[in-house]
Short mmCIF file of C-alpha atoms and ligand atoms in Angstrom, two decimals:
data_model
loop_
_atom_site.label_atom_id
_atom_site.label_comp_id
_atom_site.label_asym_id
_atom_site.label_seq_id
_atom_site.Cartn_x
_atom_site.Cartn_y
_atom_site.Cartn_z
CA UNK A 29 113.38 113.73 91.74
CA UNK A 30 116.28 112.57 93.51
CA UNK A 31 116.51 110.46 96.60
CA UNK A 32 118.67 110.48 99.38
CA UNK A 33 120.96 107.15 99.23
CA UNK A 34 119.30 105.52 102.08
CA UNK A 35 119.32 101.53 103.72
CA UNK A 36 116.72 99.40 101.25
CA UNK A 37 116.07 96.23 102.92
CA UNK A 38 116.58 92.26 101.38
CA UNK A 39 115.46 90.58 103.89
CA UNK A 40 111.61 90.17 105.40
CA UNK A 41 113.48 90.72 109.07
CA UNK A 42 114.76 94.08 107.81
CA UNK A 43 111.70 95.62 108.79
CA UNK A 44 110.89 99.77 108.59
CA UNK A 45 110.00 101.11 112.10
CA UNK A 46 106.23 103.12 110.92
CA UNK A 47 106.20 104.92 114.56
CA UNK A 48 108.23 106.46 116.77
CA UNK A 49 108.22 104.58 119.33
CA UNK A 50 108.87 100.89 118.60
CA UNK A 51 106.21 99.48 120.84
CA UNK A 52 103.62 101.05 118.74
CA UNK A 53 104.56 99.22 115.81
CA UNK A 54 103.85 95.76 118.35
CA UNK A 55 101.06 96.89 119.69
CA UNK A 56 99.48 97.57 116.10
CA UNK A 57 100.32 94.06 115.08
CA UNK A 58 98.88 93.03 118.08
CA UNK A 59 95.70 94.56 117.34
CA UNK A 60 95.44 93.54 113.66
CA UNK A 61 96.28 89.25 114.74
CA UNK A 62 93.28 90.37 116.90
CA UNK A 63 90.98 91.76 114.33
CA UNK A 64 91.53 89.11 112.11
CA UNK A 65 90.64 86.32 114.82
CA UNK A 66 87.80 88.45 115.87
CA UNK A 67 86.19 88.18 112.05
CA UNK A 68 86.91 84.80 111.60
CA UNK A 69 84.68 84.23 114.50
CA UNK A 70 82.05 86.44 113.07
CA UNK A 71 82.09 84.98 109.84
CA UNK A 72 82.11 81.36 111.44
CA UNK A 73 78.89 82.22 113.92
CA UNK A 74 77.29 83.54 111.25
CA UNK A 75 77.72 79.94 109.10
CA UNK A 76 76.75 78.48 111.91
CA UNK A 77 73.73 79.84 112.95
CA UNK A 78 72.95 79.66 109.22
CA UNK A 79 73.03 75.87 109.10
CA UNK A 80 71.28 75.43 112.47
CA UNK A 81 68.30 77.50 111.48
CA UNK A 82 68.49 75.65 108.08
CA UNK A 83 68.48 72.25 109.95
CA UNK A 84 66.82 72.91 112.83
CA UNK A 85 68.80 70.93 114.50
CA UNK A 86 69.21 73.86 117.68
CA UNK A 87 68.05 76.46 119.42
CA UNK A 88 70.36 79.51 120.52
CA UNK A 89 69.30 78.38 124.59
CA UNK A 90 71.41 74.72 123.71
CA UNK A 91 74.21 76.76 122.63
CA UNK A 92 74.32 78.65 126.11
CA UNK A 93 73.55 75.58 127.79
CA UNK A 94 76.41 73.49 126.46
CA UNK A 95 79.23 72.47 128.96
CA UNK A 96 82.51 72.07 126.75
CA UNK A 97 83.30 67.86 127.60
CA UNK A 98 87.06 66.87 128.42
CA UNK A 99 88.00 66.53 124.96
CA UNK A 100 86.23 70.06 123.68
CA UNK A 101 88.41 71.46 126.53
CA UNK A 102 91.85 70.09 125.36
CA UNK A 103 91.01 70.96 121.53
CA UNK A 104 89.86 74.41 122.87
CA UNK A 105 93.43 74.45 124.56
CA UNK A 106 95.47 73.88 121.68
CA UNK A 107 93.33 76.09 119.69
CA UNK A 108 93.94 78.66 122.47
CA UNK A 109 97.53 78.20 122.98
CA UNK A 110 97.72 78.65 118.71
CA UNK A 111 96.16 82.02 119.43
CA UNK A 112 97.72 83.75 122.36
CA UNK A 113 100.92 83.02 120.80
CA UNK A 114 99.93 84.51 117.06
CA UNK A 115 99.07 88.03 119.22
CA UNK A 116 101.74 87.59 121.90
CA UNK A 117 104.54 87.08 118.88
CA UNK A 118 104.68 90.47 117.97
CA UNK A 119 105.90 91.71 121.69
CA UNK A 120 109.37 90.58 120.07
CA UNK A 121 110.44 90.63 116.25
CA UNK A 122 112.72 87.62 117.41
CA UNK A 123 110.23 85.17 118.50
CA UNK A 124 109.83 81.74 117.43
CA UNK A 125 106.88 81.04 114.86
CA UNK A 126 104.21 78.78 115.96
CA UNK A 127 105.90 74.96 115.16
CA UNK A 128 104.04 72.43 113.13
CA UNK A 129 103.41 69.26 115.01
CA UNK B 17 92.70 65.33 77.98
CA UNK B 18 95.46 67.16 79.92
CA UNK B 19 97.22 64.47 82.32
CA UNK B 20 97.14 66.74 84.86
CA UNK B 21 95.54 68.41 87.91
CA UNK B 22 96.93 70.52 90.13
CA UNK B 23 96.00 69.52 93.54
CA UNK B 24 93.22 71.93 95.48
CA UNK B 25 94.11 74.39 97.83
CA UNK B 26 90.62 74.78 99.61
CA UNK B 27 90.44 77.72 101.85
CA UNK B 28 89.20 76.31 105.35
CA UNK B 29 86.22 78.38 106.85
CA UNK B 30 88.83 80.51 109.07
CA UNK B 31 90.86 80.80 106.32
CA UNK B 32 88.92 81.89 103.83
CA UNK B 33 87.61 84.36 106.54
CA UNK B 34 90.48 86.13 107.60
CA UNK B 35 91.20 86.29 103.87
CA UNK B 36 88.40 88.57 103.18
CA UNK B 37 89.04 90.08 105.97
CA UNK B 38 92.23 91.41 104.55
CA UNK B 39 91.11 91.87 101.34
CA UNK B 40 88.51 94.25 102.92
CA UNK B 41 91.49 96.01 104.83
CA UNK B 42 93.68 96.33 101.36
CA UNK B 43 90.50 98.10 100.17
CA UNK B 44 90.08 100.54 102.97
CA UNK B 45 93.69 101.93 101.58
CA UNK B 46 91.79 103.64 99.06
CA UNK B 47 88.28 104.05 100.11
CA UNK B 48 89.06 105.01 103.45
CA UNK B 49 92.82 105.61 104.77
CA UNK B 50 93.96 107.45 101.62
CA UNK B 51 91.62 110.28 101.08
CA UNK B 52 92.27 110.67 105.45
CA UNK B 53 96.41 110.77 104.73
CA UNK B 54 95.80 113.25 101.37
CA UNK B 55 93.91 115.50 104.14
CA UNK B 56 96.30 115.17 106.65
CA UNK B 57 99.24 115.66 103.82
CA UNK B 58 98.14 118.66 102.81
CA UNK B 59 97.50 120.60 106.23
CA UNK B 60 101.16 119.61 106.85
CA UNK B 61 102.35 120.34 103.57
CA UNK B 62 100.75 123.91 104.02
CA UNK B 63 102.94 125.16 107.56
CA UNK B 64 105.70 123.09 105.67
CA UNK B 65 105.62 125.43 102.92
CA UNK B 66 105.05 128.61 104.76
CA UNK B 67 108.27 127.58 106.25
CA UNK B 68 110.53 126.61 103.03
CA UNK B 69 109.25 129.38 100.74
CA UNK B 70 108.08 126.41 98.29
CA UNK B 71 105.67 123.77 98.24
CA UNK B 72 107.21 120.37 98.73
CA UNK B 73 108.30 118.86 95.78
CA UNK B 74 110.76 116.13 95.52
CA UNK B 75 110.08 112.67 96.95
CA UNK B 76 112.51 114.00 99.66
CA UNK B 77 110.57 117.14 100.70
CA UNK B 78 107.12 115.03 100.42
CA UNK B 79 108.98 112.54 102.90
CA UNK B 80 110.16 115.00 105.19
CA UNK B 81 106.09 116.85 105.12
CA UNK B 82 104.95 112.85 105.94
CA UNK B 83 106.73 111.49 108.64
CA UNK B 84 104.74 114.02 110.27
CA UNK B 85 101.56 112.63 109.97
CA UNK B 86 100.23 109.83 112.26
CA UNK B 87 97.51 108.57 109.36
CA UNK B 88 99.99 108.10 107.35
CA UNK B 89 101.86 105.97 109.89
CA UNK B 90 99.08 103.70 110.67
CA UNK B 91 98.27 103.16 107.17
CA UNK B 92 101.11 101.91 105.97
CA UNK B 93 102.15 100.10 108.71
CA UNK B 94 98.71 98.18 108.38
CA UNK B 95 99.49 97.83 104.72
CA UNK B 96 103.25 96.24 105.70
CA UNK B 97 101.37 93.58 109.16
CA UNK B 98 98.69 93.02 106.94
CA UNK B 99 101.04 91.34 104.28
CA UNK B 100 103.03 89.59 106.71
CA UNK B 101 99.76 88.26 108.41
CA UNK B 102 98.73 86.83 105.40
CA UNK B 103 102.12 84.77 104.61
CA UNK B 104 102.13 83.73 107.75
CA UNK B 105 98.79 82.71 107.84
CA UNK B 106 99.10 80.86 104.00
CA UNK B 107 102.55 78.78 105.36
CA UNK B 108 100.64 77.66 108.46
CA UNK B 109 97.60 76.40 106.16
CA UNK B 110 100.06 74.85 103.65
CA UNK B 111 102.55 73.33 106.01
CA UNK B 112 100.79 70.00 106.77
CA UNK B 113 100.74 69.30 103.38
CA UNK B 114 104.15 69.46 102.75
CA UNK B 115 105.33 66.65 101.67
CA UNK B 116 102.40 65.77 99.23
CA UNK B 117 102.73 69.05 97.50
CA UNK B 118 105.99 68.95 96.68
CA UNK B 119 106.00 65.10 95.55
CA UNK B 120 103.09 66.26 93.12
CA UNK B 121 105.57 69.35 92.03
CA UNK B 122 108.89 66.64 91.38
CA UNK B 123 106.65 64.08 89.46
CA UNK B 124 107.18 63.66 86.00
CA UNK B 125 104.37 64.33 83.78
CA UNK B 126 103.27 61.63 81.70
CA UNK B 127 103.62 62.67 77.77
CA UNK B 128 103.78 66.54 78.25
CA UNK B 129 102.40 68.59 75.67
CA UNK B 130 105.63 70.89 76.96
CA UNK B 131 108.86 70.63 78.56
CA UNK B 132 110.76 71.71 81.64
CA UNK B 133 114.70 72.37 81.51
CA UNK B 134 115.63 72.73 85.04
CA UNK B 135 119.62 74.07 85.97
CA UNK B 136 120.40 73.17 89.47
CA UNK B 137 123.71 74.35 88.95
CA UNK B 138 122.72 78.05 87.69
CA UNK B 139 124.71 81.04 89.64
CA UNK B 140 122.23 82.99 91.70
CA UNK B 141 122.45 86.87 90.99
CA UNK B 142 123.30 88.27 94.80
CA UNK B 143 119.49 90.85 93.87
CA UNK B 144 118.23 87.46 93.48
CA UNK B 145 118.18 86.62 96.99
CA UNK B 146 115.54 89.10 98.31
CA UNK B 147 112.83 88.06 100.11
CA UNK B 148 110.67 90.01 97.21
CA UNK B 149 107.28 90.85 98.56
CA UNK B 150 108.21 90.10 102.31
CA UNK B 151 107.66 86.70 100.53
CA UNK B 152 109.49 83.98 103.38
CA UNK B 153 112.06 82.33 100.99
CA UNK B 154 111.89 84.95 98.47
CA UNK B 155 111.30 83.80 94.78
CA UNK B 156 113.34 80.58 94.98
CA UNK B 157 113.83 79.46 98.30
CA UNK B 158 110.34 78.26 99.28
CA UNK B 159 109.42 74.84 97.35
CA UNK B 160 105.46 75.82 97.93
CA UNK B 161 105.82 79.25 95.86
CA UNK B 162 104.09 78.37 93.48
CA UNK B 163 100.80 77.44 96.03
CA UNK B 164 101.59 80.54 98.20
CA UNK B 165 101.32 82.51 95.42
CA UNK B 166 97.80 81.02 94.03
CA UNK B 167 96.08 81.54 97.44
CA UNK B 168 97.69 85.12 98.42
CA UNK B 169 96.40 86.36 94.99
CA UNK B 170 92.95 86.16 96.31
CA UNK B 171 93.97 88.64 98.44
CA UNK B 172 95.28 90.80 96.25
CA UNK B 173 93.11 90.26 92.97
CA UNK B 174 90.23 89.64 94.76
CA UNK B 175 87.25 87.70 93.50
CA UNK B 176 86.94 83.90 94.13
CA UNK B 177 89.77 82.52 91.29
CA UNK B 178 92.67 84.43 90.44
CA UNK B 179 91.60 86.90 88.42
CA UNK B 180 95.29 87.39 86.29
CA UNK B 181 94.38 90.55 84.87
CA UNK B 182 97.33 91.71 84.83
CA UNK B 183 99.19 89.01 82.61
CA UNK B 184 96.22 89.00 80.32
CA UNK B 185 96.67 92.63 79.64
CA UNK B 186 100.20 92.35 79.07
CA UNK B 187 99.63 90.27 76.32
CA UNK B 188 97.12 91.76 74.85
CA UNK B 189 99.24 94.67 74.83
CA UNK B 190 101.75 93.40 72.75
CA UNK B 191 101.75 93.83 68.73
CA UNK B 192 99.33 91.73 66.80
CA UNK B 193 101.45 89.24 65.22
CA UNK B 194 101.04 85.96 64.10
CA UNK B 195 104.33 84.83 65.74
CA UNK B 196 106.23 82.10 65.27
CA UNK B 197 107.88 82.06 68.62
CA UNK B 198 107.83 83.77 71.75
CA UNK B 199 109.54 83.99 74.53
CA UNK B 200 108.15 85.30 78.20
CA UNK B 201 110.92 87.02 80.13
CA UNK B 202 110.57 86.02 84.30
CA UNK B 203 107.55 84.17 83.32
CA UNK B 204 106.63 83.22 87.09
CA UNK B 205 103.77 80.72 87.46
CA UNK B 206 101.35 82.91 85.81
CA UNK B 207 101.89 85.25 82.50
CA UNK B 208 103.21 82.65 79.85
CA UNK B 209 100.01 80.79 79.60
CA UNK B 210 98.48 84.34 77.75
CA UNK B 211 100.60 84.37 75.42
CA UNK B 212 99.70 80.74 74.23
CA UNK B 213 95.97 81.83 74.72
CA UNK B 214 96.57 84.57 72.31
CA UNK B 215 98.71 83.24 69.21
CA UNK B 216 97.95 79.16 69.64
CA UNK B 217 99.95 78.06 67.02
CA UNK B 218 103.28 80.04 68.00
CA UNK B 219 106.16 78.03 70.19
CA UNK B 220 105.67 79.54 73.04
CA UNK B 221 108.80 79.62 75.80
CA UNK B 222 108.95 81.33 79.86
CA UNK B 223 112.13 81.58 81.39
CA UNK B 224 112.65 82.01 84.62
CA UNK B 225 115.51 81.65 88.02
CA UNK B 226 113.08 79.90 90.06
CA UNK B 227 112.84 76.61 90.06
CA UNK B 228 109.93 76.05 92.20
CA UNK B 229 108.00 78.35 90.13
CA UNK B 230 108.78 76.55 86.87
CA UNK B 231 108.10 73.20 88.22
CA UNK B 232 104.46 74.71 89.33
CA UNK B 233 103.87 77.06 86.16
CA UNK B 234 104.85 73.72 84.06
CA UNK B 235 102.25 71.64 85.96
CA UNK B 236 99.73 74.34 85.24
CA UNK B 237 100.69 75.03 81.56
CA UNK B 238 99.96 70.97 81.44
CA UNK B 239 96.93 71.15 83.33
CA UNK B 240 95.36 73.36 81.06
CA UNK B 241 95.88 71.91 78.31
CA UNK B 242 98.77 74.50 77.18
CA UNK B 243 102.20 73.62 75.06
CA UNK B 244 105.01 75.55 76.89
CA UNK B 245 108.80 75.15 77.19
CA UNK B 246 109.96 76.08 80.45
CA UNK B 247 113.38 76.30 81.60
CA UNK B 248 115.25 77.60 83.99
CA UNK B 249 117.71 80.72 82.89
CA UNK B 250 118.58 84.34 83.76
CA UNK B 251 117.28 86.79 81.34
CA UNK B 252 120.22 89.03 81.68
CA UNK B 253 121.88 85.85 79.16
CA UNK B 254 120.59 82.60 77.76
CA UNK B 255 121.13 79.92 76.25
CA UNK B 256 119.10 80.86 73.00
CA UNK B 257 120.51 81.45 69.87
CA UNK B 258 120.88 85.20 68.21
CA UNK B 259 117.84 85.67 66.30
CA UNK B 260 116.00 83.11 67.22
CA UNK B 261 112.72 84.69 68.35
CA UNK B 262 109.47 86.97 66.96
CA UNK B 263 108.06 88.27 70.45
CA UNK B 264 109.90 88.81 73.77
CA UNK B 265 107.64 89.96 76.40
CA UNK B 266 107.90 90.75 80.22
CA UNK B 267 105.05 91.08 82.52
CA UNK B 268 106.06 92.99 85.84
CA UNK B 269 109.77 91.62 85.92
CA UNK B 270 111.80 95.11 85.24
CA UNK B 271 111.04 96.43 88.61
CA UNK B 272 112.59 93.07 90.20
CA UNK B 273 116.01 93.48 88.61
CA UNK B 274 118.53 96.23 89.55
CA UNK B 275 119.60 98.74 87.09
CA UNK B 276 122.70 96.70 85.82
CA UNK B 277 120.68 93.44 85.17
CA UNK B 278 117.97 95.28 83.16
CA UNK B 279 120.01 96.80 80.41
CA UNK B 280 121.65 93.79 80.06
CA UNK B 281 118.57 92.12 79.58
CA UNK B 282 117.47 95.39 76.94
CA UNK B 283 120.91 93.81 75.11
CA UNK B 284 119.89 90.09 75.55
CA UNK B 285 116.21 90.88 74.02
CA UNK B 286 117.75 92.40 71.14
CA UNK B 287 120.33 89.52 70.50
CA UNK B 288 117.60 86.83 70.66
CA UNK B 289 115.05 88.78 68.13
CA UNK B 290 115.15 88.20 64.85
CA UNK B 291 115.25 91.11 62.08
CA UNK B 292 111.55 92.56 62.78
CA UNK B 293 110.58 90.91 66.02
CA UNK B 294 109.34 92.85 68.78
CA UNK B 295 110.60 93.56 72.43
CA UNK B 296 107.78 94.74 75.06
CA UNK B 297 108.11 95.72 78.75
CA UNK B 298 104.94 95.53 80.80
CA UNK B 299 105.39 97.00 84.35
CA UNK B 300 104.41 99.78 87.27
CA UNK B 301 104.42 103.47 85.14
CA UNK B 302 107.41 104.98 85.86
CA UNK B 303 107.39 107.80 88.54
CA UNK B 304 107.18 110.69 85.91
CA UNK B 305 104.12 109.65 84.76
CA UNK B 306 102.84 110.04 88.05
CA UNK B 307 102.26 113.47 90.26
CA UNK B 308 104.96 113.94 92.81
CA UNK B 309 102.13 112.80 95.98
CA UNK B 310 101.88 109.30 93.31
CA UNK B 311 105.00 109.05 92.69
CA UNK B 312 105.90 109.19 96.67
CA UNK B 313 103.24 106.43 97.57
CA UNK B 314 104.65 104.32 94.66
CA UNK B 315 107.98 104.65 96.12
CA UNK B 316 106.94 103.57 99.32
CA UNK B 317 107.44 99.88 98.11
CA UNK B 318 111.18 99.77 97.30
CA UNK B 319 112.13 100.19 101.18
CA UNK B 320 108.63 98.91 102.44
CA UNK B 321 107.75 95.80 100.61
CA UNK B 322 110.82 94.29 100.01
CA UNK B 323 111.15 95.29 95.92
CA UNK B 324 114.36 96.86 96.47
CA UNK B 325 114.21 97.56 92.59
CA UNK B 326 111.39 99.50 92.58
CA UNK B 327 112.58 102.67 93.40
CA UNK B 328 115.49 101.98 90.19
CA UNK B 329 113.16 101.03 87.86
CA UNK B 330 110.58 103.98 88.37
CA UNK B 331 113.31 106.21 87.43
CA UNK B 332 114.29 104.18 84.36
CA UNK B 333 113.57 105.38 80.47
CA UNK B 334 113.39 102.82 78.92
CA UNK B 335 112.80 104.54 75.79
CA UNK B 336 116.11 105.80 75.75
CA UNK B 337 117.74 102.35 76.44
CA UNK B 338 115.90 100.57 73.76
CA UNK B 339 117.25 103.20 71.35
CA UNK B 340 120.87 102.83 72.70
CA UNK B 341 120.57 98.80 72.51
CA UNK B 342 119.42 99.16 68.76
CA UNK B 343 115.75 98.79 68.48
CA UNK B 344 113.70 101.31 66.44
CA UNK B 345 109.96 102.13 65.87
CA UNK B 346 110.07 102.63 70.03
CA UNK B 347 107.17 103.55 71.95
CA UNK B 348 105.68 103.96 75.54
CA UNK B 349 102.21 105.35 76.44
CA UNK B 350 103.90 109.20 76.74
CA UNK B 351 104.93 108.55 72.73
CA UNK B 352 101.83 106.70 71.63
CA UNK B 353 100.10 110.16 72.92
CA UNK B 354 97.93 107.57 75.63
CA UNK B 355 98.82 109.82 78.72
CA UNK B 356 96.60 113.01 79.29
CA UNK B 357 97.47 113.66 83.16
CA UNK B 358 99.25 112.06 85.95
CA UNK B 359 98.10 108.29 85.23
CA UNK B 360 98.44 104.71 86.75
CA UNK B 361 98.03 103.25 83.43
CA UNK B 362 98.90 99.60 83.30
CA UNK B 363 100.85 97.75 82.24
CA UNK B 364 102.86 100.42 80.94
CA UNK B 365 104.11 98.79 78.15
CA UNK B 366 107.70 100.02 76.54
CA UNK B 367 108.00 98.30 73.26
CA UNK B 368 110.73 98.38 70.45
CA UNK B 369 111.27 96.55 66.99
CA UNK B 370 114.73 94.78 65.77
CA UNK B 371 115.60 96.40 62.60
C1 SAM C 406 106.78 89.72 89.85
S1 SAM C 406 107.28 88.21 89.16
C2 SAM C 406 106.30 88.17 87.69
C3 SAM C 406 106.08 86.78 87.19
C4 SAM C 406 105.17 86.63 85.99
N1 SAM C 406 105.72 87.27 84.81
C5 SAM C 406 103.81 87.21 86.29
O1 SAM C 406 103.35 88.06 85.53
O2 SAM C 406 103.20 86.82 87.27
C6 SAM C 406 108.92 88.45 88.54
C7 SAM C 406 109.54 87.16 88.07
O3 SAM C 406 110.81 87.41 87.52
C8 SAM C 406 111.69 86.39 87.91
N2 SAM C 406 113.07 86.89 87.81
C9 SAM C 406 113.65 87.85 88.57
N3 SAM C 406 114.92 88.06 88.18
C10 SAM C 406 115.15 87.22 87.14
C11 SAM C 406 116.28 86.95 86.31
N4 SAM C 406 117.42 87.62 86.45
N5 SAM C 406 116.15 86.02 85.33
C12 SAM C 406 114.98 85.35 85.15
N6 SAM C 406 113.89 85.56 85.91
C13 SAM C 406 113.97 86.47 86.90
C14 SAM C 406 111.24 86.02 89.30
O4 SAM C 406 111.66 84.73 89.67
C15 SAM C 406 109.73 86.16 89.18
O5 SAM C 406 109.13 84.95 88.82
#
């Protein structure tokens, strides 16, 4: 079994095209960041409504009645911000990763 | 008492989330995506046929049947985002804790039961430098390796802890011994410890290039309890003298050397032995032991998954070399009669004795 000599990548950059058309490839990455986020939240309502039923503490109608305060809203922002730019990344291989403040 | 602990790594609720979230996709490759692209493969491979007068068979022909298929497409390219998701998503969680997680890696440990012999001034091979894995900073440039590499094998192990099956069975494959002293080839942060577990009482030694992986493997060796000499060395020569050990052993480092590199390293193992010791290679089963649709997927790692290596070493017999460097009594799993069909068998351990 003999291979055709053929361009093996070093770096993590280097990165195989898997469809024809590039923007496939994006979009896919764009989908998975989304799936990912999408379980997490799942998985997190799910602990949560575990402990408030274990405690409780609340009833789903607080939940729906909650207004986020001030301070929710900015955490919510940055929390935001994180992910729109973790999906919007992949639009171009050459964008910045999130920075660490 | 071991006098030390290696710090936590705690998986946050999202974390730990999206974790099992892509352990769950890693195991839809087999459960669902592959048995979708083996359909798919062999509708194509059919009208591909009709039209060559032959079925495909070279990794070439199976490519050229494949780029065809649009399952095929999607599953690997999940396999490749999925990977880089989860580095990406390890470095952000480890990031903020920088600065105390490499201080804990550069402090000295109080009355090792061990050692660590670092070489800052060791030449990097030019292979050395790939960014194995899709790994950001490769083997040796990232200071956290050794961390990265404890929580992404939850991903890939599954279970809870690291399950290090792998190593484990690599030692256990290798001949029964007592040794004096061993010596694990690219001993990482995880496979020398088994060899300790095994044969207590032998001098156990793990070399590796990385020295962010030694200083964390050494800190773990300590932490449990575990006597090893670590120090920092390319395999392909060191600074041991000629017959000087009982066991040499590699777990999974063939396939991340080139060609060149490895037979030196065959020559190395055999300098270092003394008269009877034993030389073992534990790594991926080389593509003849596979069918040609295995061997193809296998392959799919040298040019997808940064192991630029791999596609070398699955064509290697080793066999063969250990005979030309000089070992005898030399065995794989086709000689020791272990194979029956096409077979994933691992580790597939090559081993050879110093006359
Ligand atoms: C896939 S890892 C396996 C590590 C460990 N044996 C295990 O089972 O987890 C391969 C190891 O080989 C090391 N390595 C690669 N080339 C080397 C060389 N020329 N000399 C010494 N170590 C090398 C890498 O730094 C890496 O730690």
């Amino acid at each position: 079994m003999t291979t055709q000599l053929r361009h093996i990548p070093m770096a993590r950059e280097d990165r195989p095209q898997y469809f024809d058309d590039p923007a496939v490839d994006r979009l896919l990455q764009m989908l998975l960041e989304l799936a990912a986020e999408l379980w997490a939240v799942k998985d997190w309502q799910f602990v949560v409504n575990r402990l408030l039923e274990q405690r409780g503490v609340l009833t789903l109608e607080d939940v729906q009645r909650y207004q986020p305060t001030e301070d929710d809203q900015k955490l919510l922002a940055v929390e935001r911000e994180k992910f729109v730019h973790r999906f919007i990344k992949h639009i171009s291989p050459t964008m910045e990763p999130l920075k660490y403040e | 008492m071991p006098s030390v602990t290696l710090p936590e790594t705690p998986l946050p609720q999202t974390e730990r989330a999206i974790t099992e979230f892509l352990k769950a996709l890693k195991a839809s490759e087999r459960t669902d995506r592959m048995p979708v692209v083996r359909e798919e493969y062999r509708q194509l491979a059919e009208s591909w046929s009709e039209r060559h007068g032959h079925a495909p068979r070279t990794l070439d022909e199976i490519d050229d049947v494949m780029r065809s298929s649009v399952a095929y497409k999607f599953d690997r390219a999940l396999a490749r985002f999925s990977q880089e998701l989860m580095y990406a998503r390890v470095h952000e969680l480890l990031q903020p804790r920088r600065s105390e997680l490499e201080a804990f890696l550069d402090a000295p440990v109080e009355h090792p039961l061990g050692s660590l012999r670092l070489n800052p001034s060791i030449p990097i091979p030019t292979y050395y430098e790939a960014d194995y894995h899709v790994q950001p900073g490769g083997m040796h440039r990232e200071p956290l390796i050794g961390f990265v590499t404890a929580v992404t094998n939850k991903v890939y192990f599954g279970g809870t802890n690291d399950s290090e099956e792998q190593q484990r069975l690599s030692a256990a494959a290798c001949p029964d011994g007592p040794w004096e002293r061993i010596l694990d080839l690219g001993c990482g942060c995880k496979s020398a410890y088994y060899y300790k577990l095994r044969w207590p009482d032998a001098e156990v030694h793990g070399i590796d290039l990385s020295a962010p992986l030694l200083k964390y493997a050494h800190k773990r060796a300590e932490a449990m309890g575990l006597a090893i000499h670590f120090s920092q060395q390319n395999c392909e020569q060191t600074d041991f003298p000629d017959n000087h050990f009982d066991l040499i052993s590699s777990c999974i480092l063939f396939h991340e050397i080139p060609d060149e590199a490895a037979w030196n390293t065959v020559q190395e193992a055999f300098r270092l032995l003394k008269p009877g010791g034993w030389f073992v290679i534990n790594d991926a089963p080389p593509y003849r032991a596979l069918d040609p649709f295995g061997a193809y997927f296998s392959d799919w790692q040298t040019g997808n998954n940064v192991e630029p290596y791999w596609g070398e070493a699955g064509r290697r017999n080793y066999p063969e070399w250990f005979q030309n460097a000089g070992f005898r009594n030399v065995s794989d799993p086709f000689i020791r009669g272990e194979v029956k069909g096409p077979t994933r068998i691992f580790p597939w351990t090559t081993m050879g004795q110093k006359p």
